[in-house]
XYZ file of C-alpha atoms in Angstrom:
337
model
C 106.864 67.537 111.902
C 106.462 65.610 109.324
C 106.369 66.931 105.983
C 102.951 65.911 104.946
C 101.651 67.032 108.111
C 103.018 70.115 107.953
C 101.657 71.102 104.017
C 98.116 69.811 105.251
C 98.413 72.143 108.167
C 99.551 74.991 106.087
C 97.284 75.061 103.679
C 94.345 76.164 106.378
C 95.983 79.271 107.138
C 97.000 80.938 103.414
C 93.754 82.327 103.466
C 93.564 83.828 106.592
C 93.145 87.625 107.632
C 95.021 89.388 110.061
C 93.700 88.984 113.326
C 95.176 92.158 114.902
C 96.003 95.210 112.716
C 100.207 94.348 111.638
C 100.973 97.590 109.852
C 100.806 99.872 112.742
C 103.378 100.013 115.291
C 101.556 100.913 118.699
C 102.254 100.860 122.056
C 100.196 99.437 124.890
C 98.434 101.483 126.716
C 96.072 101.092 130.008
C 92.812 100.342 129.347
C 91.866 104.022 131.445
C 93.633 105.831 129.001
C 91.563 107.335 126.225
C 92.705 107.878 123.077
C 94.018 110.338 121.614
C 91.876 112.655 118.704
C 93.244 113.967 115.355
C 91.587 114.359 112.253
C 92.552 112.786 108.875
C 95.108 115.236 106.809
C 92.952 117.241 104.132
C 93.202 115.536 100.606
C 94.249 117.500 97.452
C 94.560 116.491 94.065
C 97.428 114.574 92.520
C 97.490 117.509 89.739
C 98.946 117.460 86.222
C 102.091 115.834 87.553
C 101.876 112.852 89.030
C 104.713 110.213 89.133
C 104.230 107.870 86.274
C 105.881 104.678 87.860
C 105.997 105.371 91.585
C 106.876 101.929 92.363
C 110.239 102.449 90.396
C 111.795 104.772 92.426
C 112.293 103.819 95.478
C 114.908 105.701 97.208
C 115.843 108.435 99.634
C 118.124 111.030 97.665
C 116.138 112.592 94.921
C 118.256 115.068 93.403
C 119.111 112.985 90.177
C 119.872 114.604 86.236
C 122.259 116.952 87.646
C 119.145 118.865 89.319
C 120.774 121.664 91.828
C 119.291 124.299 94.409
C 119.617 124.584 98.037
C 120.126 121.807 100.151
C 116.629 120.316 101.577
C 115.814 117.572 103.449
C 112.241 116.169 103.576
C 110.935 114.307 107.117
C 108.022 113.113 106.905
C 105.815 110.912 109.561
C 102.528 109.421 109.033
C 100.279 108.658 111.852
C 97.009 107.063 112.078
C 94.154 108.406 112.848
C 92.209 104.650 113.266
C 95.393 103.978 116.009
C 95.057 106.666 118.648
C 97.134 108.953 116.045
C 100.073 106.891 116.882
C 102.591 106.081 114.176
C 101.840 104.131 111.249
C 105.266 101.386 110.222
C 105.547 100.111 106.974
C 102.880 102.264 104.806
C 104.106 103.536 101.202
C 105.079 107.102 100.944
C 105.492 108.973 97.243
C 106.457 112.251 97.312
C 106.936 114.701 94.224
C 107.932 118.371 93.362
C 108.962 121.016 91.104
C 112.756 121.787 90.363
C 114.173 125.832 91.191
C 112.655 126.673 88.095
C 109.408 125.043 88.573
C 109.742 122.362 86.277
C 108.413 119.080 86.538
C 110.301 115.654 85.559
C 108.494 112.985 83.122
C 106.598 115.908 81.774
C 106.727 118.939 79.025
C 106.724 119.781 75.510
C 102.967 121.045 76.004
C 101.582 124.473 76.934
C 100.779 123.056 80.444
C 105.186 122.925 80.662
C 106.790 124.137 77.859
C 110.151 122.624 78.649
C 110.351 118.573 77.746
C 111.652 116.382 80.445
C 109.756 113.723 79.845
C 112.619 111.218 79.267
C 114.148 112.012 83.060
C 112.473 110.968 87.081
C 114.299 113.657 89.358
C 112.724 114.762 92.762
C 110.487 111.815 92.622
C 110.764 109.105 95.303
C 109.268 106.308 97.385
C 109.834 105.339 101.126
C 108.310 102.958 103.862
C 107.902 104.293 107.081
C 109.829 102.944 109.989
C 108.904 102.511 113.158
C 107.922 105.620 113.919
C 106.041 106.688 110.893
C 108.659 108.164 109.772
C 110.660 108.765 106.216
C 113.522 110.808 104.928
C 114.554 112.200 101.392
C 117.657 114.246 100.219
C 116.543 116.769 97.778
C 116.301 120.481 97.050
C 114.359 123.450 97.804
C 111.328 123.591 95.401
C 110.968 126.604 93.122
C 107.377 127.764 91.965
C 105.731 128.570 88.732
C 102.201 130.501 88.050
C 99.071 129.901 89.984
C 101.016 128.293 93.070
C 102.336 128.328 95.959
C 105.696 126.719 96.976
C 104.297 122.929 97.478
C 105.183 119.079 97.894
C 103.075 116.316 96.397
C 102.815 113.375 98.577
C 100.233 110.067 98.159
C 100.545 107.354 101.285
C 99.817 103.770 100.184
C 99.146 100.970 102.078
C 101.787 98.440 101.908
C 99.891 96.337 99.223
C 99.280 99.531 97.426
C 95.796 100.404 98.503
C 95.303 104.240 98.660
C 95.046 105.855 101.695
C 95.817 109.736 100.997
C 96.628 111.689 98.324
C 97.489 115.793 99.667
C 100.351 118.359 99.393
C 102.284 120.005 101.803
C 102.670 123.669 102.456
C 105.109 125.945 103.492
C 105.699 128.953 105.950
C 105.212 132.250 104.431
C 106.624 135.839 105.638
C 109.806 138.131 104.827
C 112.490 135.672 106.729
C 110.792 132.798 105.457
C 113.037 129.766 103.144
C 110.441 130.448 100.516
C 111.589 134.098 100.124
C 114.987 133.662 101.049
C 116.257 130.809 98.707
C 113.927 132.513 95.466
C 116.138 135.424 96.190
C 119.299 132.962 95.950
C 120.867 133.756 92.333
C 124.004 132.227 93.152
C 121.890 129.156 94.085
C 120.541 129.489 90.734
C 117.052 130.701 92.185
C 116.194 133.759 89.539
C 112.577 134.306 89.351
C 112.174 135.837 92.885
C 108.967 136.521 94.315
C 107.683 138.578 91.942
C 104.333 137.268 90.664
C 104.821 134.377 93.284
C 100.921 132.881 94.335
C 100.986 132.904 98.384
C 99.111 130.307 100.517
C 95.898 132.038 100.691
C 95.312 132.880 96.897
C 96.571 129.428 96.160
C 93.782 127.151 94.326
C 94.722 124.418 96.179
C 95.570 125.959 99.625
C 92.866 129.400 99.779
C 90.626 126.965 101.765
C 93.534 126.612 104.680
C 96.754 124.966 105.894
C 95.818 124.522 109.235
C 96.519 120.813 108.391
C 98.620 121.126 105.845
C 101.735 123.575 106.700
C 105.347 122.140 107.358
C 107.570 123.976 109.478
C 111.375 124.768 107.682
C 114.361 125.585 109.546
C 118.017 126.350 108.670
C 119.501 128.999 106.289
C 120.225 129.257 102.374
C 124.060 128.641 103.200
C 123.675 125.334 105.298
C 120.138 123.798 103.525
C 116.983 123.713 105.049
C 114.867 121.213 107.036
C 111.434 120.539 106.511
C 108.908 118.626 109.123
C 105.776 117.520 108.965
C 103.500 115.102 110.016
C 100.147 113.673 107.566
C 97.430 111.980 109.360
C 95.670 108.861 107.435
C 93.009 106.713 108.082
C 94.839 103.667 108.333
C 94.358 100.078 109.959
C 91.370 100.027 112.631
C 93.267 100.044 116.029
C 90.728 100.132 119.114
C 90.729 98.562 122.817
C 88.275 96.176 121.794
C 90.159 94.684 119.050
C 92.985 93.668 120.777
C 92.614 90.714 123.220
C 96.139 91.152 125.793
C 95.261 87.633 126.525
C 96.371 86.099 123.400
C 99.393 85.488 121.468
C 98.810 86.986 118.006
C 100.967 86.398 115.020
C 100.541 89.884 111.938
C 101.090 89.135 108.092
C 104.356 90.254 107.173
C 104.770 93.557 105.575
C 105.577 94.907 102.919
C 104.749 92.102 101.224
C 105.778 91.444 98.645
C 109.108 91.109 100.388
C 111.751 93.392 98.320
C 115.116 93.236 100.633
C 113.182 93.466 104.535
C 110.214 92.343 105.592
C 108.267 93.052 109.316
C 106.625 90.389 111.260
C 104.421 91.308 113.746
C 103.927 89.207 117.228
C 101.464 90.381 120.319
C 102.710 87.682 123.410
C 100.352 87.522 125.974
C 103.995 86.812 128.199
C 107.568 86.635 127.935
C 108.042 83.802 125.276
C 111.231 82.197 123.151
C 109.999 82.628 119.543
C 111.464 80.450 116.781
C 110.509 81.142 112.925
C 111.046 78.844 110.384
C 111.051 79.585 106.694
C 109.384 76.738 103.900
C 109.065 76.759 100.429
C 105.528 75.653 99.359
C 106.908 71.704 98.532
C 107.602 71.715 102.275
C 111.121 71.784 102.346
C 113.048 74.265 105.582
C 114.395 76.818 103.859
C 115.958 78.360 106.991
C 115.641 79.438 110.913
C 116.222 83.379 110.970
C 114.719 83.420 114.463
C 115.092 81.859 117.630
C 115.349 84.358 120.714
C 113.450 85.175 123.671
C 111.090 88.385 123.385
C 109.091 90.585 126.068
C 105.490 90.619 126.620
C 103.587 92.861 124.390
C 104.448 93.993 120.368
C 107.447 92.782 118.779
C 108.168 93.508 115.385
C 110.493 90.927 113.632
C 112.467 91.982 110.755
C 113.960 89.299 108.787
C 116.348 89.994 106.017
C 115.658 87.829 102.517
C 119.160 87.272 101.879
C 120.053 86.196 105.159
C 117.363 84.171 105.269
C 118.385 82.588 102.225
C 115.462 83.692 100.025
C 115.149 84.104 96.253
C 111.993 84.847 94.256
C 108.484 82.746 94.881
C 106.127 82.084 97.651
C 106.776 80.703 101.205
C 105.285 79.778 104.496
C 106.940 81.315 107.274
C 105.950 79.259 111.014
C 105.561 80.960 114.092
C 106.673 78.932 117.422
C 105.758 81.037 120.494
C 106.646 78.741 123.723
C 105.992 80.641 127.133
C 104.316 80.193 130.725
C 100.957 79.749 128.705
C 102.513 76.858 126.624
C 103.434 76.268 122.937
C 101.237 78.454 119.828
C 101.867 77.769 116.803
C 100.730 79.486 113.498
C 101.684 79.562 109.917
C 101.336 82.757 107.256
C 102.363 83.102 103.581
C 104.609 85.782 102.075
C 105.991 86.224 98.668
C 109.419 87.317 97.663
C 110.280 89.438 95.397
């Protein structure tokens, strides 16, 4: 193509919107089949503590400034309620929460937490989910401090940042619970007990139910705990209707911004050999990361910047999908970071 051609082509499609919802990875299903009901995961507030700079601290081990407790790993998924509740790939996913003592980082030196540690970010962290809604953080077992229960902040973006759901988690209450058996942990550093210890259902943010909102915690004070959950969100609008089997379809990438990875999304109406080149916005190929056969159906694409030979600034990425149907084409814009 020649290079002219090519930018005057482009240009038409910088502006375009998705055509088939990109940030949820779904399965096909028979038309029959009906979907599947679940209700959006109650939203709570943010409260005094929210992380200052979210986007800074993107990582999976928490447990920074020498924080220590008993070993706790945090799995979360996020599905989507607007997708038959199936799970939602590549949305944001902050979590926050209080140290064994009850203290919170980036915050103190007022009567709200006396102690300052305002100048320090532990157990504060940002994911994407994968492909099945799914993320993972190293950390350790809350503590609790007046008024509440044991808890876990967590606020789901969309991956250009839009809010989708700001709520907390809960956890499992009763005399072999991890709540009362780690608070009763002094080696572990755990000294408060549960003595004066707010339970779920006198909570100010839980007394109106967990039904939605309670994890489920297994393992032992010795070996660390595991916590599960799943948070339902109102995410991308996924119906029957939307999606026409008969056409190829080609998502925006995501997240985009790209950071390190970045997702493209590709509906084949058949078994096709897709090529995608890379352009900067002069019209100059940058690079081929793709060009492989894929099944009929969703494919997701991931394409790493640095193999892909990309530094900072805008590009077009161009879809060739060449099957039984014959040749689509289709260009899309991303930005690196």
């Amino acid at each position: 193509m020649e290079r002219k051609d090519f930018l005057r082509k482009s240009v038409g499609f910088l502006g375009l919107a998705v055509n088939v919802p990109s940030l949820l990875n779904f399965k096909l299903k028979d038309d029959e089949e009906s979907a599947t009901t679940c209700s959006v995961t109650n939203s709570e507030t943010a409260g005094p503590f929210p992380t200052i700079a979210p986007a800074s601290y993107v990582r999976s081990n928490i447990v920074t400034d020498n924080r220590t407790g008993v070993a706790f790993t945090i799995n979360i998924t996020i599905n989507n309620t607007n997708g038959n509740c199936a799970a939602y790939q590549g949305a944001l996913v902050d979590i926050w929460h209080c140290d064994k003592d009850g203290y919170y980082s980036e915050y103190g030196g007022t009567g709200m937490q006396s102690v300052n540690y305002t100048t320090v970010h532990f157990l504060r962290g940002r994911q994407v989910t994968d492909a099945n809604g799914l993320v993972t953080f190293t950390s350790i077992f809350p503590g609790w401090y007046s008024g509440r229960a044991t808890h876990i902040h967590v606020h789901i973006y969309k991956p250009d940042g839009t809010s989708l759901l700001v709520t907390q988690i809960a956890f499992p209450e009763g005399t072999t619970s991890a709540v009362v058996l780690v608070n009763a942990s002094t080696a572990n550093g755990y000294t408060k007990g549960m003595t004066g210890y707010t339970y779920n259902a006198s909570d100010n943010v839980f007394s109106d139910g967990v039904t939605n909102e309670l994890s489920s915690v297994a393992g032992s004070v010795a070996n660390g705990y595991i916590l599960n959950h799943t948070i339902y969100v109102a995410g991308p609008t996924l119906a029957l209707n939307e999606l026409d089997y008969t056409k190829n379809q080609i998502g925006q990438n995501f997240p985009n911004p790209v950071i390190d990875t970045t997702t493209i999304p590709l509906m084949l109406n058949a078994n096709a050999k897709v090529k995608i080149e890379l352009y900067d916005l002069t019209g100059r190929l940058i690079s081929t990361p793709v060009n492989d056969a894929y099944s009929t159906g969703l494919n997701n694409i991931v394409i790493d910047k640095n193999k892909a030979k990309l530094s900072s600034g805008y590009y077009i990425y161009k879809v060739y999908i060449e099957n039984s149907n014959g040749i689509y084409t289709e260009n899309k814009k991303m930005l690196v970071k």
